[in-house]
CSV table of C-alpha atoms in Angstrom, one decimal:
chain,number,residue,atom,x,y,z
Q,221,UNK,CA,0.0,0.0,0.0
Q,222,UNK,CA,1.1,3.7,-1.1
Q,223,UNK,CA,-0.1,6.9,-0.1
Q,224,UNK,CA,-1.1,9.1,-2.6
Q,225,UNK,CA,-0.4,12.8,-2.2
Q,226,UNK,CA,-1.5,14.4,-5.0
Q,227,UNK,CA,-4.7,15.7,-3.7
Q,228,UNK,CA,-5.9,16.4,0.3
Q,229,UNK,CA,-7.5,12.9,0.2
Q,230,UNK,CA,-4.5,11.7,1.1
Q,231,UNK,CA,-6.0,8.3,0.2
Q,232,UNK,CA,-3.5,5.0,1.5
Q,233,UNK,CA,-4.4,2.3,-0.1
Q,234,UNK,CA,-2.9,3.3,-3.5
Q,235,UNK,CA,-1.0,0.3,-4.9
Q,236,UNK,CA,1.4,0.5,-7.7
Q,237,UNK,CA,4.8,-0.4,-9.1
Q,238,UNK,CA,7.4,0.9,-11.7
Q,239,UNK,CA,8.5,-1.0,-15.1
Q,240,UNK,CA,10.0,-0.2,-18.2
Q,241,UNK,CA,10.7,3.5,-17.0
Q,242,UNK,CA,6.2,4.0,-16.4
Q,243,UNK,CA,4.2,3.1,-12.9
Q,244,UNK,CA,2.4,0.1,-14.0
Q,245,UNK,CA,-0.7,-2.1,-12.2
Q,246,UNK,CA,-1.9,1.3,-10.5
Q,247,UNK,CA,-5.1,0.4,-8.4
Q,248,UNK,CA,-7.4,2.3,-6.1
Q,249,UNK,CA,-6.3,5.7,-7.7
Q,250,UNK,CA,-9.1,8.6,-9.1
Q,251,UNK,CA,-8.4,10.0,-12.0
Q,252,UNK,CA,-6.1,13.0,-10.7
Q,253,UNK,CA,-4.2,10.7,-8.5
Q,254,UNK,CA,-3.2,8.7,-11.7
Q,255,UNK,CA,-2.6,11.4,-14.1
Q,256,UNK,CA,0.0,12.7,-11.6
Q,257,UNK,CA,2.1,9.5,-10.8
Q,258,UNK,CA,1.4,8.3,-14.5
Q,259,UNK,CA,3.1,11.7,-15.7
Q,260,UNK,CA,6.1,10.4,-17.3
Q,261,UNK,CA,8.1,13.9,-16.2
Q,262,UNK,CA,7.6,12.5,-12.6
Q,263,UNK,CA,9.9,9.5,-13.1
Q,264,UNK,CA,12.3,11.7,-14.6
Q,265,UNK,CA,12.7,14.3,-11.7
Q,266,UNK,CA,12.6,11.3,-9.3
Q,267,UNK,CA,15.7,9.7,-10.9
Q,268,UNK,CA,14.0,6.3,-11.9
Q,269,UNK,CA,14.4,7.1,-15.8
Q,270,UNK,CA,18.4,8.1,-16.9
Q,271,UNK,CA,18.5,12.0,-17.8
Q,272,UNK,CA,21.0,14.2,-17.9
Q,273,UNK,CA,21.7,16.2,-15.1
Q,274,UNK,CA,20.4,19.8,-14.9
Q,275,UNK,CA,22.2,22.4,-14.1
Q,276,UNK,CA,20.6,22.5,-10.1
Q,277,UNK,CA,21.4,18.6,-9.5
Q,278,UNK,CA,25.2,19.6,-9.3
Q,279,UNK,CA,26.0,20.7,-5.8
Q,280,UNK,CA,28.5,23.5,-6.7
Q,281,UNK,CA,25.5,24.4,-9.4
Q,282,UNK,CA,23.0,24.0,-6.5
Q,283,UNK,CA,24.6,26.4,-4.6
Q,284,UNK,CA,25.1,29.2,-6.9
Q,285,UNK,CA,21.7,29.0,-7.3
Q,286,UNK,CA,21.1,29.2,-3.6
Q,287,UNK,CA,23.6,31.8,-2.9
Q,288,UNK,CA,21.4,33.9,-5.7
Q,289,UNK,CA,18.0,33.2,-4.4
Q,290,UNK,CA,19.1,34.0,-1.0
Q,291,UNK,CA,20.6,38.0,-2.6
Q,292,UNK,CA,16.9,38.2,-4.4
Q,293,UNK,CA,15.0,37.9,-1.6
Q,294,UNK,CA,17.0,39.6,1.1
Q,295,UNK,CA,17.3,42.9,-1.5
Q,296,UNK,CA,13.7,42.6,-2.3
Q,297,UNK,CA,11.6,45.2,-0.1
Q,298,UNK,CA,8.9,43.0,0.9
Q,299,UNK,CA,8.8,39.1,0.3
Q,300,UNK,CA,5.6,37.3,0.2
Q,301,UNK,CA,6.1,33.5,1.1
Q,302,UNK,CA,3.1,31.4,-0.6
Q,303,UNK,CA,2.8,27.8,-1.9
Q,304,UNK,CA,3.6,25.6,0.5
Q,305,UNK,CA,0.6,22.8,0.0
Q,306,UNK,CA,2.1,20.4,-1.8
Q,307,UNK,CA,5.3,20.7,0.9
Q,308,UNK,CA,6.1,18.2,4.1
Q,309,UNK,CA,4.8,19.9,7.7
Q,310,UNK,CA,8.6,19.4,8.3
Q,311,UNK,CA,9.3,21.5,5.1
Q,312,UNK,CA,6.2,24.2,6.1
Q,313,UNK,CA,8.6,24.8,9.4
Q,314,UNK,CA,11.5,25.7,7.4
Q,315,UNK,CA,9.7,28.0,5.3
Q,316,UNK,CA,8.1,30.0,8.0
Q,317,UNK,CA,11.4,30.3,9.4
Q,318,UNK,CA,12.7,32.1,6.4
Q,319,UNK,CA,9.4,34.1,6.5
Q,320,UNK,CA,10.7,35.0,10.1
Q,321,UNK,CA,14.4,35.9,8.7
Q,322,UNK,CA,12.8,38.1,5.7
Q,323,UNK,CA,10.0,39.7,8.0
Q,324,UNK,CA,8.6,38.3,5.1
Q,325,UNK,CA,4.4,37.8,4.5
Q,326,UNK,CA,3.2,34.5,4.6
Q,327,UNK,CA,0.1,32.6,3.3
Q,328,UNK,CA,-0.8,29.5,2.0
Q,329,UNK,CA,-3.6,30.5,-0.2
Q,330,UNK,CA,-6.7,28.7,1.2
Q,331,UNK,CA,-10.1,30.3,0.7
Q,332,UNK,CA,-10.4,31.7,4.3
Q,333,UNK,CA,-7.8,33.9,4.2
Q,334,UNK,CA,-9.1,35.6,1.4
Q,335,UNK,CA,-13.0,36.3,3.1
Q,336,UNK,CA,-13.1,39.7,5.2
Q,337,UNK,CA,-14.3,37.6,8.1
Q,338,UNK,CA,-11.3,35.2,8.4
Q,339,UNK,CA,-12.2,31.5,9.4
Q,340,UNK,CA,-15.3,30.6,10.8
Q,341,UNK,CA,-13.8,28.8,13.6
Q,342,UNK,CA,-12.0,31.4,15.0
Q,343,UNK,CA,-15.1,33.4,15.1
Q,344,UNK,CA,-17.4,30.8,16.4
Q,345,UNK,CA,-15.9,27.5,16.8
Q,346,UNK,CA,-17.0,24.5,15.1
Q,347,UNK,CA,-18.3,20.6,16.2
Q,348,UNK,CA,-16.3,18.8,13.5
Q,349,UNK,CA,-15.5,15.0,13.3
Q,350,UNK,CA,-13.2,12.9,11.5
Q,351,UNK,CA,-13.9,11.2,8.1
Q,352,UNK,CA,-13.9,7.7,9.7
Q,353,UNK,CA,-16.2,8.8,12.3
Q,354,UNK,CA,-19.0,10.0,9.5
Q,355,UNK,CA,-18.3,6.6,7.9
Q,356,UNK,CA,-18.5,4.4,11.3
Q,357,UNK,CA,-21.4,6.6,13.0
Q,358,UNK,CA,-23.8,9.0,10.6
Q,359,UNK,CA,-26.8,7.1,9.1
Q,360,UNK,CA,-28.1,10.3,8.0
Q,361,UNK,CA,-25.5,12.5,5.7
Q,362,UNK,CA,-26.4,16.1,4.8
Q,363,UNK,CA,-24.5,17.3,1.7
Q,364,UNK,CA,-25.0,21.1,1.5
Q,365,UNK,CA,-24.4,22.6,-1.2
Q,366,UNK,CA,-21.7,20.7,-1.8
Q,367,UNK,CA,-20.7,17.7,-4.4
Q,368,UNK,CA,-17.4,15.8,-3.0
Q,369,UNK,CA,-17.1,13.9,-6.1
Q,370,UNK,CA,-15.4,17.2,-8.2
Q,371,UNK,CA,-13.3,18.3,-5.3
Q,372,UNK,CA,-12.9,15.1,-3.1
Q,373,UNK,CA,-12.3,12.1,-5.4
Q,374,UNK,CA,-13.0,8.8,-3.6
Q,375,UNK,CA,-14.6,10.6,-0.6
Q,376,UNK,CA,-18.0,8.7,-1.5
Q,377,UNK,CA,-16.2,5.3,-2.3
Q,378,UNK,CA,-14.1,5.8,1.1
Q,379,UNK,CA,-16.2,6.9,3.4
Q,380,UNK,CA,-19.8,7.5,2.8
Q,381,UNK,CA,-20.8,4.1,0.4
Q,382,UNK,CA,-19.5,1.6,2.7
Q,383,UNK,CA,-22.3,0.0,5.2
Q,384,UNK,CA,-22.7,2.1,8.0
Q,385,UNK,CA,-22.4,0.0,11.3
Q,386,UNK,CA,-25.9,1.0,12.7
Q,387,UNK,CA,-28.0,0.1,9.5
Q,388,UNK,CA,-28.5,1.9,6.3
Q,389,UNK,CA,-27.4,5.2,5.7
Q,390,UNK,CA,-29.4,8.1,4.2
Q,391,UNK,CA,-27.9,10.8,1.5
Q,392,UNK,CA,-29.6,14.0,1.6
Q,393,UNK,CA,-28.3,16.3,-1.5
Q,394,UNK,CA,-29.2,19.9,-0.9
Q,395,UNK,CA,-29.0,22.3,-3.7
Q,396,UNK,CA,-29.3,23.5,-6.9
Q,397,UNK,CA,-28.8,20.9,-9.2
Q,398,UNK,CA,-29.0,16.8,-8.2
Q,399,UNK,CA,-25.5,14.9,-8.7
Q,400,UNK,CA,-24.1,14.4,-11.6
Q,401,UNK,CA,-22.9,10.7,-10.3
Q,402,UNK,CA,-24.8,7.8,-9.2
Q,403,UNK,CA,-23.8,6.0,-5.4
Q,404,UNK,CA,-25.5,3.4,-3.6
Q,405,UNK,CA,-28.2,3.5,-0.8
Q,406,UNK,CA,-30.4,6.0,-0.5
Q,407,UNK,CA,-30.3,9.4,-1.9
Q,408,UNK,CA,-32.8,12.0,-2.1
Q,409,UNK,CA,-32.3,15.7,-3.5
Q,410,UNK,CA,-34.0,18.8,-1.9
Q,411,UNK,CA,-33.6,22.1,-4.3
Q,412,UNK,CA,-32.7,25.2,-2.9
Q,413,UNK,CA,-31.3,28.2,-4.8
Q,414,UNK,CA,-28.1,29.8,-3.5
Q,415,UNK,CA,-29.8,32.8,-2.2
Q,416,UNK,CA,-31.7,31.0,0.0
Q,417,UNK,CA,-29.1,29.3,1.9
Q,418,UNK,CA,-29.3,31.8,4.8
Q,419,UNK,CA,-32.9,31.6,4.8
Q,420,UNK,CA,-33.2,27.9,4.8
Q,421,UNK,CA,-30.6,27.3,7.3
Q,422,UNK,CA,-32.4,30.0,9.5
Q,423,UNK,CA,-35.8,28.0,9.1
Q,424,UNK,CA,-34.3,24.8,10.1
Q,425,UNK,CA,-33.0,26.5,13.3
Q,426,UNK,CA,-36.5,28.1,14.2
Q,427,UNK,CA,-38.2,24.4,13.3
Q,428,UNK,CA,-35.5,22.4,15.8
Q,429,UNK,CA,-36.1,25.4,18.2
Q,430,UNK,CA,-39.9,25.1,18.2
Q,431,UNK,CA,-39.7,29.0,17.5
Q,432,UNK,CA,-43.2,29.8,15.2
Q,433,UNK,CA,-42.0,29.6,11.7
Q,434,UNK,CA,-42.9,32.7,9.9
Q,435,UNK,CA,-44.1,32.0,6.7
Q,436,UNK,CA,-44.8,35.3,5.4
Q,437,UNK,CA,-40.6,35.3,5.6
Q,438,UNK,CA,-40.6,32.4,4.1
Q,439,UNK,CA,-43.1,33.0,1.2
Q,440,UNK,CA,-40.8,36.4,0.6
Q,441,UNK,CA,-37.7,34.6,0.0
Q,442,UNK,CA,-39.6,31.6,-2.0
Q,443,UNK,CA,-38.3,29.0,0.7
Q,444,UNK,CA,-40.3,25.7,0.2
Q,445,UNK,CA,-42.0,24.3,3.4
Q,446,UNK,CA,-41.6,20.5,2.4
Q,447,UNK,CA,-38.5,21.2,1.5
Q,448,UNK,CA,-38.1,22.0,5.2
Q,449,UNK,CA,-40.1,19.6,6.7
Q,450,UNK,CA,-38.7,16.7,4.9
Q,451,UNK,CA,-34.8,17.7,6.4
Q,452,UNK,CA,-36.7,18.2,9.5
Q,453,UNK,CA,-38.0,14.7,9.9
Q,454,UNK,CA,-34.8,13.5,8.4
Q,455,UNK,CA,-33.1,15.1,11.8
Q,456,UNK,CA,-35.6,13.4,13.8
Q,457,UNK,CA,-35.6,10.4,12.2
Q,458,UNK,CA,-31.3,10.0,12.2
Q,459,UNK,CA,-29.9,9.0,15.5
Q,460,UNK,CA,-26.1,10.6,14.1
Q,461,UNK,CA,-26.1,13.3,11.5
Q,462,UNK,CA,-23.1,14.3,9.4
Q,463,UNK,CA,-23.4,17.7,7.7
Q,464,UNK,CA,-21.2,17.7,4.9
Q,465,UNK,CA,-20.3,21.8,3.6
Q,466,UNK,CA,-17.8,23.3,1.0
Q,467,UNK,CA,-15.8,26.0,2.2
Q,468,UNK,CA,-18.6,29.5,1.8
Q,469,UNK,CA,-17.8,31.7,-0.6
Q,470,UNK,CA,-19.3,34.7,0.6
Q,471,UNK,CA,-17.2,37.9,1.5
Q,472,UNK,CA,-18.9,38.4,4.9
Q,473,UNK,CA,-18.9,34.7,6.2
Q,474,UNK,CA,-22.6,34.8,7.2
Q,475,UNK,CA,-23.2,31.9,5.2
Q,476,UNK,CA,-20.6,29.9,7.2
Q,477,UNK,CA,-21.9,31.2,10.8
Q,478,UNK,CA,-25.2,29.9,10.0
Q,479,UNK,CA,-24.2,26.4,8.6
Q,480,UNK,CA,-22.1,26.3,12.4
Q,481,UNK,CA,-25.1,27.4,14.4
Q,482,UNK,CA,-27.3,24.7,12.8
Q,483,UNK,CA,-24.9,21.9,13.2
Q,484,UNK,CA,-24.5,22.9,16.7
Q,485,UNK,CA,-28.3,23.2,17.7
Q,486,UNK,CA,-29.0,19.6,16.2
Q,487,UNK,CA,-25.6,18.1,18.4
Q,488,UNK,CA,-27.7,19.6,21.4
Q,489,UNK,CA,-30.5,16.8,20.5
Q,490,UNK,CA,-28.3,14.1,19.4
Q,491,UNK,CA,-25.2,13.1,18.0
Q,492,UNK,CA,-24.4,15.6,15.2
Q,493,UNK,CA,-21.2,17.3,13.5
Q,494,UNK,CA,-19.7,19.0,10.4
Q,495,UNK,CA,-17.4,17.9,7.7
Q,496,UNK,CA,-16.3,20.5,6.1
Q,497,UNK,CA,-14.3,20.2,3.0
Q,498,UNK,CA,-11.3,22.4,1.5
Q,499,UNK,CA,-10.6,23.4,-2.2
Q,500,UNK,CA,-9.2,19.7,-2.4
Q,501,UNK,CA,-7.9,18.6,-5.8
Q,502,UNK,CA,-8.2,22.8,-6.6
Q,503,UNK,CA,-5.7,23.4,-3.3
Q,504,UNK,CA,-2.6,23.0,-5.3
Q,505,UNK,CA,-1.5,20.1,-3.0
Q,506,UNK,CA,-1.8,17.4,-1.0
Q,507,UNK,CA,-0.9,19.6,2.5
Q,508,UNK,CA,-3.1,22.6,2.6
Q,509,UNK,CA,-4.5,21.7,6.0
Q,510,UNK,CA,-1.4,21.3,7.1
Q,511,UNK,CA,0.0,24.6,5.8
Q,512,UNK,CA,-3.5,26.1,7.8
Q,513,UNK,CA,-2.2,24.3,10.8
Q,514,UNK,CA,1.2,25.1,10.9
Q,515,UNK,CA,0.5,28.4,10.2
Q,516,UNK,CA,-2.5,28.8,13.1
Q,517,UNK,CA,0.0,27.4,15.7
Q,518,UNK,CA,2.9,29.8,14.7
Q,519,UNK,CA,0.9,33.0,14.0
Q,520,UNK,CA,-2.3,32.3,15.2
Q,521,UNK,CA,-4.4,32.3,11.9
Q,522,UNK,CA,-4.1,30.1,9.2
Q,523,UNK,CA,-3.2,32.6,6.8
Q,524,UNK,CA,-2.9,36.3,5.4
Q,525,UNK,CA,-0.3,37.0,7.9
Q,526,UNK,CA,1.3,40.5,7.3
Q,527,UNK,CA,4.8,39.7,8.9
Q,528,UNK,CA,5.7,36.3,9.9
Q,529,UNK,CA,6.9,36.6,13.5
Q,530,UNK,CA,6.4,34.1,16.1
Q,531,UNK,CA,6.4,36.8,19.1
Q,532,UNK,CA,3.2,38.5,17.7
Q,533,UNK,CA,1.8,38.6,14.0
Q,534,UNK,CA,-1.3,40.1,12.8
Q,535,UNK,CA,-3.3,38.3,9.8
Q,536,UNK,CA,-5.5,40.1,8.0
Q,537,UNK,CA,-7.8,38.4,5.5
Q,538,UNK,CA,-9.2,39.7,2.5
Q,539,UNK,CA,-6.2,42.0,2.6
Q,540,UNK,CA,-3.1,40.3,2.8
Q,541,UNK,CA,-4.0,36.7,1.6
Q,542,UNK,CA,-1.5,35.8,-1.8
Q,543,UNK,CA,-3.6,36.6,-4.7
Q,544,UNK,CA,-4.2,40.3,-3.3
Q,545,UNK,CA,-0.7,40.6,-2.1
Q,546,UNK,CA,0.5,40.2,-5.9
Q,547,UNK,CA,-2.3,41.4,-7.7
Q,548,UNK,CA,-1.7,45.1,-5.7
Q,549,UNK,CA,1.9,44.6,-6.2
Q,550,UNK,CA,2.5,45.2,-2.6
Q,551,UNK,CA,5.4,42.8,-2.5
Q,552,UNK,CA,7.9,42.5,-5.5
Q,553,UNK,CA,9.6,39.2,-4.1
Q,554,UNK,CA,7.8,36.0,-3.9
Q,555,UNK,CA,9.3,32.9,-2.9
Q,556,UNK,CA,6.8,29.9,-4.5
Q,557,UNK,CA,7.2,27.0,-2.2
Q,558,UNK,CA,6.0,23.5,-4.0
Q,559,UNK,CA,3.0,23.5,-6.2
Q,560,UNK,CA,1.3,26.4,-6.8
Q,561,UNK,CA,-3.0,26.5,-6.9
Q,562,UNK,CA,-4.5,27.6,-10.4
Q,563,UNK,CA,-5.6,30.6,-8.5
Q,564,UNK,CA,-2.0,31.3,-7.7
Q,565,UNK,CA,-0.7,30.9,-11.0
Q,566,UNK,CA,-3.1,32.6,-12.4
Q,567,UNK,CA,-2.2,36.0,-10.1
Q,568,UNK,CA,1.6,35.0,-10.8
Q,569,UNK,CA,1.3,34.9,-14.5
Q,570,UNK,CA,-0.8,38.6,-14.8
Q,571,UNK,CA,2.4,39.8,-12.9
Q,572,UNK,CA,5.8,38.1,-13.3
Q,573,UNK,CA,6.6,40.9,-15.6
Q,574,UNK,CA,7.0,43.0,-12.7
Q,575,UNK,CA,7.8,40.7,-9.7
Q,576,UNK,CA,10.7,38.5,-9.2
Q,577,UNK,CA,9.8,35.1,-8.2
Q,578,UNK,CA,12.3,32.7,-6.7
Q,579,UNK,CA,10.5,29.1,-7.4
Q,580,UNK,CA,11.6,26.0,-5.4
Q,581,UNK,CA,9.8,23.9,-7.6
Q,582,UNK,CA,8.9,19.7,-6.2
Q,583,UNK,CA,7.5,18.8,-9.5
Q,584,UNK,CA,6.6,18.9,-12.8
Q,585,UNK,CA,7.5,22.9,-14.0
Q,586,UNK,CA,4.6,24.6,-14.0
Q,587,UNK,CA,4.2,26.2,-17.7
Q,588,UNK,CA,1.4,29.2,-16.5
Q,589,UNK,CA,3.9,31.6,-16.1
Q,590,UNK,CA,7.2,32.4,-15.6
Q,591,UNK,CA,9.8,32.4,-12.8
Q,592,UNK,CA,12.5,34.4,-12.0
Q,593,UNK,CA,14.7,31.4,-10.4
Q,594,UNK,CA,13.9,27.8,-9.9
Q,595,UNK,CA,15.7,25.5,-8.3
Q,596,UNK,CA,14.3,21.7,-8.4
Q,597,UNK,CA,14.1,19.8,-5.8
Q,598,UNK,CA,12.8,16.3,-5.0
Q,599,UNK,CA,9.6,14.9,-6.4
Q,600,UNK,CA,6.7,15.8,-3.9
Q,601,UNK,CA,4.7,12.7,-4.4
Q,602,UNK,CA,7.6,10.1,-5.5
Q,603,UNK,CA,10.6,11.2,-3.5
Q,604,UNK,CA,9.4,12.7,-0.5
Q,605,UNK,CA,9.3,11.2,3.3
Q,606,UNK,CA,7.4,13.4,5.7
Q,607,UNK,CA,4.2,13.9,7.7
Q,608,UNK,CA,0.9,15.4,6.2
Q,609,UNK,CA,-2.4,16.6,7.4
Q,610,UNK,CA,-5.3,15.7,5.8
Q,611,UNK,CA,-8.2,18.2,6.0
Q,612,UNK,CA,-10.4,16.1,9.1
Q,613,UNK,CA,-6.8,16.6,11.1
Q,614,UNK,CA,-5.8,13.0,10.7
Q,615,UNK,CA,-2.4,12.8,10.3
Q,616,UNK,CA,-0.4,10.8,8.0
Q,617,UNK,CA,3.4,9.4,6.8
Q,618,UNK,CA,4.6,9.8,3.4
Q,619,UNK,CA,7.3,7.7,2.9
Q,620,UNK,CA,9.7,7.9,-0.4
Q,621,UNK,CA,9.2,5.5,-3.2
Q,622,UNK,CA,12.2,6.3,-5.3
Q,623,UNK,CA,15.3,7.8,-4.7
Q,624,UNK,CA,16.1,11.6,-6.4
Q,625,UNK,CA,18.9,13.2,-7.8
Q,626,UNK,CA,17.5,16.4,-6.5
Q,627,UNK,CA,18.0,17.4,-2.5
Q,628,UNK,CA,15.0,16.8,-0.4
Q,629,UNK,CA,12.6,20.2,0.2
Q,630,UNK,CA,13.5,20.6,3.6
Q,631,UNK,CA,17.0,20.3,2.9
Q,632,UNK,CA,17.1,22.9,0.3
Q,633,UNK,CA,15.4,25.2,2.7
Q,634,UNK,CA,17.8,24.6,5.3
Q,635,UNK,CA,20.5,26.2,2.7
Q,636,UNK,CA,18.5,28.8,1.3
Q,637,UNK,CA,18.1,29.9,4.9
Q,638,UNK,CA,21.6,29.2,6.2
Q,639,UNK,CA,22.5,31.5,3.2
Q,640,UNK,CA,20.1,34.4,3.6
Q,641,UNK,CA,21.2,34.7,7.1
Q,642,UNK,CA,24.4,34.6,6.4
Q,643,UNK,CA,23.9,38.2,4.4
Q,644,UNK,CA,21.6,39.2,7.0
Q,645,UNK,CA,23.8,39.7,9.9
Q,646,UNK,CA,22.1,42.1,11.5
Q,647,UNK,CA,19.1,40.4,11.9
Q,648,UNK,CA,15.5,40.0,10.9
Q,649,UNK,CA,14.1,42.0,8.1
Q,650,UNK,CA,10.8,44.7,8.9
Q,651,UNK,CA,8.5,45.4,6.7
Q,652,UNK,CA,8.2,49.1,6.8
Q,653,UNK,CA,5.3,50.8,4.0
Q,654,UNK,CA,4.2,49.8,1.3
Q,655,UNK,CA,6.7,49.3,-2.4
């Protein structure tokens, strides 16, 4: 068994082995998980098929390179750290301590950083629950808004069609449109439009709370009342409930409060919790939640932190989360750690023409836009050892398949650190103004 890495699924019972120079008899993998270890440029940068030797495998060459990534970013006047999903937790320390060297910003480009409200659970809290737990416990399964299968490949074969231990378990789709894929078991769809999320959710609370539902509200925002009866005696009905969300896209985060109030009134009456699901195959690697994690226990919020320092930082989403950061050109030094999102790429590619971007790249080049520097280093899903999180908090080993003629992330981190404080003598950078 072989964990694959290439999305937050983390999913560990991947089986596969390597002939002829290709990964052959590849089992148990979705389509994104074998696109990436199929991809014939992986085996290359992981040393299993002969090449010749770029100009960054040589250690002299390595080091030059270093040495000039190192004078980039400590001239630059403000350095925006960013990437760092695809990257080990061990490899996420090193990079927030060359945030700390550079006084540089740091973020690791998940959605919450970029609402105005930051993350719900810092406002509010949240009753969450492993995936195992939904799949050993909940025979009733709320999916709101949300559609795992085109983010979270394999979550529905993994954890929601198996039998669930205390008899059968009920899908609930709620919505716009029904499911584009079929699963086993029971599965009903409710329709409600996006703007009536907040309403809906509202109604539910007032029904658990035997508040008098006011249906002149209700008959103003077009809310159906079978819609809400039938979740209602769904609730009553399911002696574990497992409300399945998508991060909210709205800029306020009302939309998440509510979902978090709900979930919370029903756990009063019986067993009850969220799952709520990242970007997942769209988070640009296989440790975003553990990029948000590292980057809570450092700096105290998972993100759009304004200077990386682990004596007192300020974060301040929806302001100085990555894509704005660049997109302002309020930094004109960014050090890409790993895999960058699409959303990241995007932003990078409107304005390498401007910016200097110093790339420590652990697969595949990325061909969206341009970097300043890259330096390679080893293969992310074939060459890597490490810990991960995956987005329920479960954590989980990588261990190396193959060997690489590249240096391990962590270790090239170590020297691009060693060498930037080496010029910095004096001491950590501060960000002063704006560039």
């Amino acid at each position: 068994m072989n964990l694959c890495a290439a999305c937050p699924m983390l999913c560990e019972d991947v089986e596969f082995s390597v002939e002829n120079e290709r990964v052959v008899n590849l089992l148990h993998a979705c389509d994104v998980g074998r696109a990436s270890l199929c991809d014939p440029n992986r085996l290359l940068r992981s040393g299993v098929v002969a090449l010749e030797p770029q100009s960054s495998t040589d250690s002299s060459a390595r080091f030059r390179l270093v040495q000039e990534a190192a004078s980039l970013l400590s001239s630059a006047r403000r350095v925006l750290v960013t990437g760092i999903t695809s990257i080990t937790l061990e490899s996420q320390r090193r990079a927030s301590d060359i945030a700390e060297c550079l006084g540089a910003a740091i973020d690791a480009g998940c959605l919450d950083t970029s609402i105005i409200a930051g993350p719900t659970i810092a406002r509010i809290g949240e009753i969450t629950a492993s995936w195992e737990e939904l799949r050993d416990r909940a025979d009733l399964v709320v999916l709101w808004f949300c559609d795992p299968d085109s983010t979270h490949p394999r979550f529905f074969e993994r954890f929601i069609d198996p039998p669930c231990p205390r008899g059968s378990r009920r899908v609930l789709w709620v919505g716009t449109k029904p499911p584009a894929a079929t699963h086993r078991g029971e599965n009903t769809f409710i329709f409600v439009s996006a703007e009536n999320q907040i309403p809906m959710l509202q109604s539910l609370k007032a029904v658990l709370q035997q508040s008098p539902l006011e249906k002149d509200a209700c008959c103003r925002v077009m809310l159906d009342e079978k819609s809400i009866e039938q979740l209602c005696e769904a609730f009553q009905a399911a002696s574990c409930v497992a409300f399945v969300t998508e991060q909210a896209s709205d800029s306020i985060g009302v939309l998440a409060s509510e979902r978090v109030k709900l979930v919370r009134l029903l756990s009063h009456k019986k067993s009850a919790f969220q799952v709520p699901l990242g970007a997942g195959i769209h988070a640009g690697g296989g440790n975003a939640a553990g990029a948000q994690a590292l980057l809570t226990w450092r700096y105290g919020a998972p993100g759009a932190i304004e200077v990386a320092d682990p004596f007192g930082s300020r974060s301040s989403p929806g302001e100085s989360d990555a894509i704005r950061l660049i997109s302002r050109r309020e930094v004109d030094a960014v050090l890409l750690i790993g895999s960058p999102s699409e959303s990241l790429s995007v932003a990078l590619k409107h304005a390498t023409s401007t910016l200097r971007v110093v790339h420590l790249c652990d697969a595949p080049r990325p061909t969206a836009f341009s970097p300043t520097l890259t330096i390679d280093s080893a293969d992310s899903l074939l060459a890597t050892s490490g810990t991960l999180l995956r987005e329920d908090g479960t954590r989980v080993v990588l261990q190396a398949k193959f060997s690489s003629r590249h240096p391990a992330m962590e270790l090239l981190l170590a020297e691009l650190l060693a060498a930037i404080n080496a010029i910095n003598t004096l001491g950590p950078r501060t960000f002063r103004g704006t560039p």
